[in-house]
mmCIF file of C-alpha atoms and ligand atoms in Angstrom:
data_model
loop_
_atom_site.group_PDB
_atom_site.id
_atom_site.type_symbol
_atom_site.label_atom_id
_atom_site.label_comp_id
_atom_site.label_asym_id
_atom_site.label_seq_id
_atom_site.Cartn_x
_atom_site.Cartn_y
_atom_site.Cartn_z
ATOM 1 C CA UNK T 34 -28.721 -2.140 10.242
ATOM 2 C CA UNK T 35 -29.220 -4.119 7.088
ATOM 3 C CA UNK T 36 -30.882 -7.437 7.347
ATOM 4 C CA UNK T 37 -28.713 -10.551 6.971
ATOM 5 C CA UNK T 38 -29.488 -13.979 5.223
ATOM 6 C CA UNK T 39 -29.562 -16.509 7.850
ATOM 7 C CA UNK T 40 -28.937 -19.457 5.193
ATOM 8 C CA UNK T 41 -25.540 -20.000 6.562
ATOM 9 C CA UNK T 42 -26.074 -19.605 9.782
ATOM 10 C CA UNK T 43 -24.642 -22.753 11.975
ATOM 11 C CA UNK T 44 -21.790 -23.813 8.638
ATOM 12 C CA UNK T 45 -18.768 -24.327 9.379
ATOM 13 C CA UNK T 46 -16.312 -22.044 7.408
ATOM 14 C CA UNK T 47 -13.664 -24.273 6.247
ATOM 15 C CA UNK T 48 -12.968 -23.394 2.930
ATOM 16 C CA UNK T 49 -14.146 -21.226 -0.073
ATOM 17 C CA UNK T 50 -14.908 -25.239 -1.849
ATOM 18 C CA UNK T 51 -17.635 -26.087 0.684
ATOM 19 C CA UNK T 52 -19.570 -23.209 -0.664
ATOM 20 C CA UNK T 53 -21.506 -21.927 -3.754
ATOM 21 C CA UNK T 54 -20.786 -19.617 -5.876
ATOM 22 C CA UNK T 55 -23.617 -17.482 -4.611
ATOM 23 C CA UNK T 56 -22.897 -17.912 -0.908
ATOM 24 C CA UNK T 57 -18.977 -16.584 -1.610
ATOM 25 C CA UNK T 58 -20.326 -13.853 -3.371
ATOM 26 C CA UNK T 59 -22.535 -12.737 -0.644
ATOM 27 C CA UNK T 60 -19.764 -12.975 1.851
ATOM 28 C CA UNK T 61 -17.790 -10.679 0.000
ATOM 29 C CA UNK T 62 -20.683 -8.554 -0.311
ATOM 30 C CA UNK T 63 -21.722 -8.513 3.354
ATOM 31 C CA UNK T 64 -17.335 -7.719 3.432
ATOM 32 C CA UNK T 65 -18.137 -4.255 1.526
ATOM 33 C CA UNK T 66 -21.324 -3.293 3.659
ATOM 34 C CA UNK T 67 -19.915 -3.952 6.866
ATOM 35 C CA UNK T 68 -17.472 -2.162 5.661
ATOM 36 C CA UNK T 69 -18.950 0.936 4.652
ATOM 37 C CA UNK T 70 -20.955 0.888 8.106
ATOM 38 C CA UNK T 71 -17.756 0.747 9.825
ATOM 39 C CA UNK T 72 -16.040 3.604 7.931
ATOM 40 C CA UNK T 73 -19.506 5.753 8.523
ATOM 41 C CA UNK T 74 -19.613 4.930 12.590
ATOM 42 C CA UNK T 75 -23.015 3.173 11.926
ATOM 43 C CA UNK T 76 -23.110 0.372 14.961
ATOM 44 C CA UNK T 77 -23.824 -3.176 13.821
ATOM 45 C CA UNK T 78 -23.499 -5.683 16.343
ATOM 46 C CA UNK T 79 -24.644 -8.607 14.769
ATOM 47 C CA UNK T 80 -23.306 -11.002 17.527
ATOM 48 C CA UNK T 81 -24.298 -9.392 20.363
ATOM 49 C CA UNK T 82 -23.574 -11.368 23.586
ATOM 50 C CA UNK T 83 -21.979 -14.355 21.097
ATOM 51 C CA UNK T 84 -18.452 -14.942 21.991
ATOM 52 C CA UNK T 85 -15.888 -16.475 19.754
ATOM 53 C CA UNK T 86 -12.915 -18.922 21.173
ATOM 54 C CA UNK T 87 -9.780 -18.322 18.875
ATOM 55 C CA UNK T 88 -7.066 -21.724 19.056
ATOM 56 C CA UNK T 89 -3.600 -20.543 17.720
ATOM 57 C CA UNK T 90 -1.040 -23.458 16.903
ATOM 58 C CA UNK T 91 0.848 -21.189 15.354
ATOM 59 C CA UNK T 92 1.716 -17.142 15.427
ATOM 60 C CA UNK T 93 -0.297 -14.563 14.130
ATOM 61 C CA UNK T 94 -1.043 -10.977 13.341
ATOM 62 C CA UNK T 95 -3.581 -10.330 11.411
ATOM 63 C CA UNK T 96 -5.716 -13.061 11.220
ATOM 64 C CA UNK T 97 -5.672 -12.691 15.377
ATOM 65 C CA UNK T 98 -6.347 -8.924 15.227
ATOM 66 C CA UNK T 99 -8.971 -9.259 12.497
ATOM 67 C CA UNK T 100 -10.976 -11.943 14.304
ATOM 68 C CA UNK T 101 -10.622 -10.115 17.544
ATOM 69 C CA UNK T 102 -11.461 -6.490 16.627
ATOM 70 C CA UNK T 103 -13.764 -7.941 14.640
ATOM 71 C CA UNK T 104 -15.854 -9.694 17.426
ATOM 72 C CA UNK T 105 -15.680 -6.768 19.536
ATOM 73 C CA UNK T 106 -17.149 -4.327 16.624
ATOM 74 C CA UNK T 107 -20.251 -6.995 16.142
ATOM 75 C CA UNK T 108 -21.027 -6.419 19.867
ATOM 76 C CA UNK T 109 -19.455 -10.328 20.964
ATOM 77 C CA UNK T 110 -16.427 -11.217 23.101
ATOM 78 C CA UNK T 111 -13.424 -13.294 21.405
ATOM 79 C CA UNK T 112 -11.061 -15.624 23.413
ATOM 80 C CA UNK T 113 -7.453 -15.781 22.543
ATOM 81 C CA UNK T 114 -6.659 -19.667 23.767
ATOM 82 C CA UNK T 115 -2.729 -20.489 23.352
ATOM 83 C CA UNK T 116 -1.706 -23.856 23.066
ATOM 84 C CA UNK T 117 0.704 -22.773 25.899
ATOM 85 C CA UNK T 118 -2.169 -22.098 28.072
ATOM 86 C CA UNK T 119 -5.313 -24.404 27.429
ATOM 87 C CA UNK T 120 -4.847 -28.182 27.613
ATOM 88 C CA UNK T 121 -4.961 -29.093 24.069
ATOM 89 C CA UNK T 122 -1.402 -28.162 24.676
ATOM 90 C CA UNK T 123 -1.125 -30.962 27.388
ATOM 91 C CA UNK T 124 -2.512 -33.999 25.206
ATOM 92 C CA UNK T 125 -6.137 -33.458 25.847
ATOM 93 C CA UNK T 126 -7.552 -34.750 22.728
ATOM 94 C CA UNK T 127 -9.336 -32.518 19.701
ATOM 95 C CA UNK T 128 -12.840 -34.392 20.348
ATOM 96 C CA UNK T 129 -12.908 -33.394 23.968
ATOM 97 C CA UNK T 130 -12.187 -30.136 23.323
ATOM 98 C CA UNK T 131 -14.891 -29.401 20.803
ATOM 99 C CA UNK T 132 -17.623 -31.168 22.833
ATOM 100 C CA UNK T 133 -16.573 -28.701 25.737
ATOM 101 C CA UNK T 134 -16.109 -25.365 23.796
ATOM 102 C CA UNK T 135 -19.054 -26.406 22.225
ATOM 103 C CA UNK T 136 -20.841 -26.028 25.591
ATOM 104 C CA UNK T 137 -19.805 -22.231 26.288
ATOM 105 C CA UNK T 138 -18.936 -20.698 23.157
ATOM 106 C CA UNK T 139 -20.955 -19.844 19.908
ATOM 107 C CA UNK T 140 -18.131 -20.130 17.281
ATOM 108 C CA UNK T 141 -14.413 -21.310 17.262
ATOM 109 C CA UNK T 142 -11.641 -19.926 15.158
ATOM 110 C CA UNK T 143 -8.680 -22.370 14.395
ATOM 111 C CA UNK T 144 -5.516 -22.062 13.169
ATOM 112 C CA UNK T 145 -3.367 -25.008 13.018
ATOM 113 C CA UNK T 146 -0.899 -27.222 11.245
ATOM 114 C CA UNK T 147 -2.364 -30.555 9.730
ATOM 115 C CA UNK T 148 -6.001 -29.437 7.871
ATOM 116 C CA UNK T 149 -7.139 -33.165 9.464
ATOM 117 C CA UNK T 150 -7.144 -31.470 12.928
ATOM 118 C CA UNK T 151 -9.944 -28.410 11.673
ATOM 119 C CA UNK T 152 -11.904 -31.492 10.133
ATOM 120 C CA UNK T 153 -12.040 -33.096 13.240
ATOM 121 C CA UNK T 154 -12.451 -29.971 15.454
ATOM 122 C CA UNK T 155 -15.761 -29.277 13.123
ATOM 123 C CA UNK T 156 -16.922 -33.047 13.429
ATOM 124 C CA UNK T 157 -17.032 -33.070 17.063
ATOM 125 C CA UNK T 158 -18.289 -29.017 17.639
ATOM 126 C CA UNK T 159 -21.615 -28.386 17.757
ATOM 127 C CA UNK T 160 -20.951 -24.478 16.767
ATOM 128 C CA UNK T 161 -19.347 -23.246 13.832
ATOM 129 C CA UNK T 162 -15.206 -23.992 13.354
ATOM 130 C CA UNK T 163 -13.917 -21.539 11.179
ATOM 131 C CA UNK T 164 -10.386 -22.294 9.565
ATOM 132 C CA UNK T 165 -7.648 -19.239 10.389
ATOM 133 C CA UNK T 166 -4.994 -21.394 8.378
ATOM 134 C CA UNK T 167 -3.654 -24.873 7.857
ATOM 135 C CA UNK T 168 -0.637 -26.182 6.238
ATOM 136 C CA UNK T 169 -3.386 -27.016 3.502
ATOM 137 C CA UNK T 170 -5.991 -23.675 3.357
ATOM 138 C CA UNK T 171 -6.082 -20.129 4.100
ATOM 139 C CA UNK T 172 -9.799 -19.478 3.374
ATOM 140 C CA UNK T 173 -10.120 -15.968 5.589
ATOM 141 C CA UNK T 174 -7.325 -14.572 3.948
ATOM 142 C CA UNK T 175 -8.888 -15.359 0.145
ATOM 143 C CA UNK T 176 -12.447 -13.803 1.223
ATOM 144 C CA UNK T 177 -10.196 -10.000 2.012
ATOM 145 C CA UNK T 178 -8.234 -10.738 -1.135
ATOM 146 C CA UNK T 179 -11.037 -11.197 -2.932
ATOM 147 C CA UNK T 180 -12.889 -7.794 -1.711
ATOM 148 C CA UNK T 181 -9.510 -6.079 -2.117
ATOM 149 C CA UNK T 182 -9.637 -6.827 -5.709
ATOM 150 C CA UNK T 183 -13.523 -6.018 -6.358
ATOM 151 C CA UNK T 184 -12.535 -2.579 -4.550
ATOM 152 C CA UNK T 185 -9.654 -1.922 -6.917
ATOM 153 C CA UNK T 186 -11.027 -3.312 -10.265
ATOM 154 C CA UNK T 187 -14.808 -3.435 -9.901
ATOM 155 C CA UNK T 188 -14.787 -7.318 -11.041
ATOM 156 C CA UNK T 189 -13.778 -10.432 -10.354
ATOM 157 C CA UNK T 190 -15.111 -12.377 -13.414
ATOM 158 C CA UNK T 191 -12.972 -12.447 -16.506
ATOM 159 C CA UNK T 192 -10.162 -11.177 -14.538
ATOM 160 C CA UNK T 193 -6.170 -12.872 -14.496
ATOM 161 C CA UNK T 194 -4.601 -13.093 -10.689
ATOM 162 C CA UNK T 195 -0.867 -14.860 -10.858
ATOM 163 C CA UNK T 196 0.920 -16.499 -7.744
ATOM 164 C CA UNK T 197 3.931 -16.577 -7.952
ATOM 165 C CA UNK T 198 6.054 -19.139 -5.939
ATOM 166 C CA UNK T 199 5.030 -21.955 -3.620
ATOM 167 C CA UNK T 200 1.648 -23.898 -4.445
ATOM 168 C CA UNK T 201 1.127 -23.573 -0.832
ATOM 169 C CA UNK T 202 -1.799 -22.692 1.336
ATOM 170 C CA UNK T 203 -2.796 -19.305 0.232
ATOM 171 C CA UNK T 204 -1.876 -20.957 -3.471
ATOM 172 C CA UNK T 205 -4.666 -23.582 -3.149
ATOM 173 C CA UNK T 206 -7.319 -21.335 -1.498
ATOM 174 C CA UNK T 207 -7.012 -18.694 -4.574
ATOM 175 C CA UNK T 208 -7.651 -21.486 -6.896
ATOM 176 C CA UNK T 209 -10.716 -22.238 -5.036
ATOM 177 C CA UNK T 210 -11.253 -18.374 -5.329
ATOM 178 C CA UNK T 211 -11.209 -18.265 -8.452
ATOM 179 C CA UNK T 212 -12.632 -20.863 -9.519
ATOM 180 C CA UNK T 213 -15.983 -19.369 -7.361
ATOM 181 C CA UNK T 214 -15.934 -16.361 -8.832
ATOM 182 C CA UNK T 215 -14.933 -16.833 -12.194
ATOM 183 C CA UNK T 216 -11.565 -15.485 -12.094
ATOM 184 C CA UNK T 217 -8.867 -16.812 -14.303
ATOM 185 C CA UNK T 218 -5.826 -18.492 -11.704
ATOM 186 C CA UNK T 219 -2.216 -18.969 -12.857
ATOM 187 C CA UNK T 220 0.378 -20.318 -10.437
ATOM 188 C CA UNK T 221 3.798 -20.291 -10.785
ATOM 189 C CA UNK T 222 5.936 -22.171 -9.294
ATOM 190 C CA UNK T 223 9.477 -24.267 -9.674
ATOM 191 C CA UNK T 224 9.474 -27.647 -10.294
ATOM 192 C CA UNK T 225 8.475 -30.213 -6.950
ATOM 193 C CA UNK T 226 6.611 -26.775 -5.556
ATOM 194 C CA UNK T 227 3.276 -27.278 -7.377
ATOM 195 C CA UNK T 228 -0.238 -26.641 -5.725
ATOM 196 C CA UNK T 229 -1.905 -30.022 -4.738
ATOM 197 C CA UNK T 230 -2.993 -31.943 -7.366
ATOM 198 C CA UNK T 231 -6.433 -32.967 -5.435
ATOM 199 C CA UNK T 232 -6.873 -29.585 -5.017
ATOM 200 C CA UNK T 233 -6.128 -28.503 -8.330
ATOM 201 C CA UNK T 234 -8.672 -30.704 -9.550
ATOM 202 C CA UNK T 235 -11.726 -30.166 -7.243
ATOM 203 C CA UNK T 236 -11.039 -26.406 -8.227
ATOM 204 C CA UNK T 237 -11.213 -27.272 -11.444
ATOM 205 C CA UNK T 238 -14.451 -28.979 -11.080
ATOM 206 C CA UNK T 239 -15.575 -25.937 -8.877
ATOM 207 C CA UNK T 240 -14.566 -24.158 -12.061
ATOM 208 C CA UNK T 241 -16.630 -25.413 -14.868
ATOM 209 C CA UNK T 242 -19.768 -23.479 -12.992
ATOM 210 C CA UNK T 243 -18.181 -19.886 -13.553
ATOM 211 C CA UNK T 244 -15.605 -20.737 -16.357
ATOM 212 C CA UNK T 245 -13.021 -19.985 -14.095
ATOM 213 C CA UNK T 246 -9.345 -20.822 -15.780
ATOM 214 C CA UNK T 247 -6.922 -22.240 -13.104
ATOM 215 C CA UNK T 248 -3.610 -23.566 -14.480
ATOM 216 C CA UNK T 249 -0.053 -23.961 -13.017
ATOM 217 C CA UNK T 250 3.476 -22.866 -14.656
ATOM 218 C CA UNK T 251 6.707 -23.274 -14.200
ATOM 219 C CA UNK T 252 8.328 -19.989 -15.638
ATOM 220 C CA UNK T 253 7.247 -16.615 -13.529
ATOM 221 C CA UNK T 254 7.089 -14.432 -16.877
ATOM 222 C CA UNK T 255 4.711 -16.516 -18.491
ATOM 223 C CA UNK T 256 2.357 -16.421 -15.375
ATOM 224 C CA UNK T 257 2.492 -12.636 -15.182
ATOM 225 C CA UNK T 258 1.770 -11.026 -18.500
ATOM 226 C CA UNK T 259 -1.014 -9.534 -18.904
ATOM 227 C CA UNK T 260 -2.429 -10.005 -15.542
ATOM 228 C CA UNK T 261 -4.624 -7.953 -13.802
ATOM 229 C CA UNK T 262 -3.507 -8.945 -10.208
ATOM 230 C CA UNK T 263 0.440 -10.498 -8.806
ATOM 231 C CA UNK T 264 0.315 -12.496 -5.684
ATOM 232 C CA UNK T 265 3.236 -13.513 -3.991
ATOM 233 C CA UNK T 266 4.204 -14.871 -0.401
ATOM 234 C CA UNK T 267 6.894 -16.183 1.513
ATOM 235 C CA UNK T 268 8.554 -19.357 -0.194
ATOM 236 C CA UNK T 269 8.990 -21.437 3.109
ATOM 237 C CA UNK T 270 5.618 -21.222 5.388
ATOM 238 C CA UNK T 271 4.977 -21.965 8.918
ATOM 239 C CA UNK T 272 6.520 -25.011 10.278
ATOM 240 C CA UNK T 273 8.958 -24.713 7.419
ATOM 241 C CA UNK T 274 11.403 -22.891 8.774
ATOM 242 C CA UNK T 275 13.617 -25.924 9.178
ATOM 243 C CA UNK T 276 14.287 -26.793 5.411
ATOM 244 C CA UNK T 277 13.528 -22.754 4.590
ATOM 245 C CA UNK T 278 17.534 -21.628 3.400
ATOM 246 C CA UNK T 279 17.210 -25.219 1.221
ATOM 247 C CA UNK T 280 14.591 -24.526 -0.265
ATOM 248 C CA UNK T 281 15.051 -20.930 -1.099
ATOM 249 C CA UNK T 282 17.997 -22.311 -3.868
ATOM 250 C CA UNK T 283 14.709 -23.374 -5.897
ATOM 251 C CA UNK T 284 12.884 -19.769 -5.346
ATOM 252 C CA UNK T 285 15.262 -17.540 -6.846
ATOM 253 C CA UNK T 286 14.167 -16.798 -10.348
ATOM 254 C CA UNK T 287 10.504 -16.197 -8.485
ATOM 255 C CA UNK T 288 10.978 -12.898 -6.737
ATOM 256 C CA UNK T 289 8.335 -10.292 -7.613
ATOM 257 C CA UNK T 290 10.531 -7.394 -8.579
ATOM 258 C CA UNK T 291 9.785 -4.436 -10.945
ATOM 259 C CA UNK T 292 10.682 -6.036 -14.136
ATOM 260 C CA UNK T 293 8.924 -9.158 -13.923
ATOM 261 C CA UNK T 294 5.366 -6.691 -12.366
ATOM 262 C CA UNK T 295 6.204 -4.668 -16.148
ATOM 263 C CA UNK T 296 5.219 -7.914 -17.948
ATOM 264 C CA UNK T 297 1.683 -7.376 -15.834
ATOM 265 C CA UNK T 298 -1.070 -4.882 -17.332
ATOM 266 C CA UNK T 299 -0.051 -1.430 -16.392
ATOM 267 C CA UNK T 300 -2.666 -1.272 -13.728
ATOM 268 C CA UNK T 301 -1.911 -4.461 -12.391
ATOM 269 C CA UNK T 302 -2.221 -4.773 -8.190
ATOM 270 C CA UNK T 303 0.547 -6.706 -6.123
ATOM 271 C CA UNK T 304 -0.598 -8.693 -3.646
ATOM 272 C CA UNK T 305 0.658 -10.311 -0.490
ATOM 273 C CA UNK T 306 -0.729 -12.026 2.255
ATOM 274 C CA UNK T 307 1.713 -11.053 4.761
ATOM 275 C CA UNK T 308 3.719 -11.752 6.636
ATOM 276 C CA UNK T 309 6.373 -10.920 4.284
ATOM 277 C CA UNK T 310 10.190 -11.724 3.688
ATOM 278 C CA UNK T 311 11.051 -8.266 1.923
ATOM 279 C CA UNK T 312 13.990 -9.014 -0.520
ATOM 280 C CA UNK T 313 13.155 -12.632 -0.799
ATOM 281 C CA UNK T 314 9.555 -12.924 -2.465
ATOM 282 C CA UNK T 315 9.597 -9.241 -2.922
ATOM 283 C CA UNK T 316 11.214 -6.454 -3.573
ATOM 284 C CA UNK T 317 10.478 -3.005 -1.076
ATOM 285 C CA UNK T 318 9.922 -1.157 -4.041
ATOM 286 C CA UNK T 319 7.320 -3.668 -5.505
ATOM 287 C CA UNK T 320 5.507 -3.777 -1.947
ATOM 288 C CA UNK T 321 6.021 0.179 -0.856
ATOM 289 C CA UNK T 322 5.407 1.091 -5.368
ATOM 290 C CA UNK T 323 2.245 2.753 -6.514
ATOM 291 C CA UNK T 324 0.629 -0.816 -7.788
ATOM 292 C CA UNK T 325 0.721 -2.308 -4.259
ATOM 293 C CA UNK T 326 -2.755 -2.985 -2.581
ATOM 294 C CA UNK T 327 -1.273 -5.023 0.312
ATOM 295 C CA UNK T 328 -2.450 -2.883 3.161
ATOM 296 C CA UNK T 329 -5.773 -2.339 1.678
ATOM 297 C CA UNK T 330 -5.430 -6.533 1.542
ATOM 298 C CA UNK T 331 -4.220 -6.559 5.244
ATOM 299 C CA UNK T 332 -7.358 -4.205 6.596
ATOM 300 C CA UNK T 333 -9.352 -5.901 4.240
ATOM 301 C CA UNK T 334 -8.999 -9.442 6.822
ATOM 302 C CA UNK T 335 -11.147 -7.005 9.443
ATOM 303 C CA UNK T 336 -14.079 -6.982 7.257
ATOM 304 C CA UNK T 337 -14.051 -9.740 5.437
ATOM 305 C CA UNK T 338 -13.824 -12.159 8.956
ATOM 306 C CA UNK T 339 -16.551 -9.650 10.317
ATOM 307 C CA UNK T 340 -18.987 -10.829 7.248
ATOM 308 C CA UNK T 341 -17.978 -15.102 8.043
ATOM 309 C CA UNK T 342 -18.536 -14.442 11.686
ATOM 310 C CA UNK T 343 -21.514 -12.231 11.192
ATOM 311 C CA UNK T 344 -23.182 -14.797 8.229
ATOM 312 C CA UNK T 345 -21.934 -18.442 10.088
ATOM 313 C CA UNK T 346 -22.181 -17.620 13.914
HETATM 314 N N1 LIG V 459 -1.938 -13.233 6.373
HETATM 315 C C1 LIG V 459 -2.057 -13.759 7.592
HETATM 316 O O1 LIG V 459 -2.792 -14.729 7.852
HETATM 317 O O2 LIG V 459 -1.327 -13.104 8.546
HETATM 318 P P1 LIG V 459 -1.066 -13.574 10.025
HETATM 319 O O3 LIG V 459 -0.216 -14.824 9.966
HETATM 320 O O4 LIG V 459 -0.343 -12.411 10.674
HETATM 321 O O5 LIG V 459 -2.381 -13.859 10.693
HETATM 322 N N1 LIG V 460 1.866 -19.436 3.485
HETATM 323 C C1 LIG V 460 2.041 -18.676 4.699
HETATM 324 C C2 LIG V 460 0.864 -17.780 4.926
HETATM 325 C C3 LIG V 460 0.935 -16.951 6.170
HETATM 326 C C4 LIG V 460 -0.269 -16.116 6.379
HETATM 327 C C5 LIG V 460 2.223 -19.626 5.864
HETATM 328 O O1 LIG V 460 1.500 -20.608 5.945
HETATM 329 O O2 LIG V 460 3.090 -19.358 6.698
#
């Protein structure tokens, strides 16, 4: 088994921002190996005997899976604790609950709605909290995106990724991305759908280390030529599904179809977090066509949260 850094052992894994540029880089590196060593059956439990408590506020698939395949291959135990089952669901506050997982467990996976709620989970833990999703971050998901794109192109550095459609979550975490790695970020979006402008600007500070270019559009086309990688997701996110028909209206002219991917280079890779809304964001033959890399992106969650977990924990 290789040998692993311990300098980020005991950090909490909020976002791609609270880290260097040399830290994300070896997580996405630790990504590759663990996952070569799972492809070639070589054992590596890392966390044996750890166990990992997983708090869902909202539904998943992959993230879920990922995190808990992904204990069980490093030789730990992950808890799947439903806000239908464990009291958080009754009113018992965030502290409490941190200052008793904190007694049992060795890490805690979150996924939630307000980003406040993972700041105060970490503040009160004594163990690692590592952010599945807020309405704010998707930090996990960037980390697989990320190795999914080294995999297909070699790089990050120098390279052009555009988003195309809400400056959501996964929107704000791939400026962060980039900005860590030195790839160029273009987001497009319609007008009133634009990343954060905080976070827009501490990625842009993040940025001036690796030269990173992060801007934001407002017409898809312009976003997408000559990039090397399309990203697209669903226009209304969890806990949107209210206002979701209203505010598709503003999302039409943003649907990753085959003529806006031909403005892309010709090697271009789509993209997608998942879940998708095929038809809406994107077209099947854009998601099922020869440039698509979301699977690759969707197995990719495995060993990227393997390498947080195996590094933080
Ligand atoms: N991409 C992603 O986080 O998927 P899930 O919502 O299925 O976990
Ligand atoms: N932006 C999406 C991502 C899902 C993984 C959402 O928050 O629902």
């Amino acid at each position: 088994m290789m040998e692993l850094k311990d300098t980020l052992r005991g950090r909490d894994f909020i976002s791609i921002h609270d880290f260097t540029v040399d830290e994300i880089a070896y997580f996405l590196e630790v990504g590759a190996q663990l996952k070569k060593m799972q492809k070639s059956g070589i054992a590596h439990p890392y966390l044996a005997g750890k166990t990992l408590g997983m708090i869902f506020q909202k539904a998943s698939t992959r993230t879920r899976v990922a995190f808990e395949v992904g204990m069980y291959q490093l030789g730990g135990h992950a808890l799947f604790l439903s806000p239908r089952d464990i009291q958080l669901g009754r009113g018992e506050t965030i502290k409490d609950t941190a200052l008793v997982l904190s007694r049992m467990l060795d890490g805690i996976m979150i996924r939630t709605f307000d980003h406040d709620e993972v700041l105060e989970l970490a503040h009160w833990a004594s163990i690692p909290v590592i952010n599945g999703l807020t309405d704010l971050l998707h930090p996990t998901q960037v980390i697989g995106d990320m190795m999914t794109i080294m995999e297909h192109k070699g790089k990050l550095q120098g390279l052009k990724l555009a988003f195309i459609g809400d400056g959501n979550n996964v929107a704000h975490e791939l400026l962060f991305g980039g900005a860590k790695t030195g790839m160029d970020v273009v987001i497009a979006s319609p007008a009133g759908f634009e990343p954060d402008k905080k976070v827009m600007e501490l990625a842009q500070a993040d940025a001036r280390e690796t030269g990173a270019r992060l801007w934001v559009v407002e017409d898809p086309a312009e976003a997408v030529e000559g990039a090397d990688a399309v990203y697209t997701d669903v226009w209304a996110s969890m806990g949107q599904e209210g206002v979701a028909e209203d505010k598709e209206k503003n999302f039409l002219k943003y649907q990753l179809n085959s003529s806006l991917l031909a403005l892309a280079k010709k090697d271009a890779v789509v993209l997608h977090c998942l879940p998708a809304k095929r038809g809406k964001e994107i077209t099947d033959e854009v998601m099922d066509g020869p440039q698509s890399v979301v699977f690759d992106e969707s197995e990719n969650r495995l060993h990227a949260h393997k390498a947080i977990m195996a590094l933080v924990m």
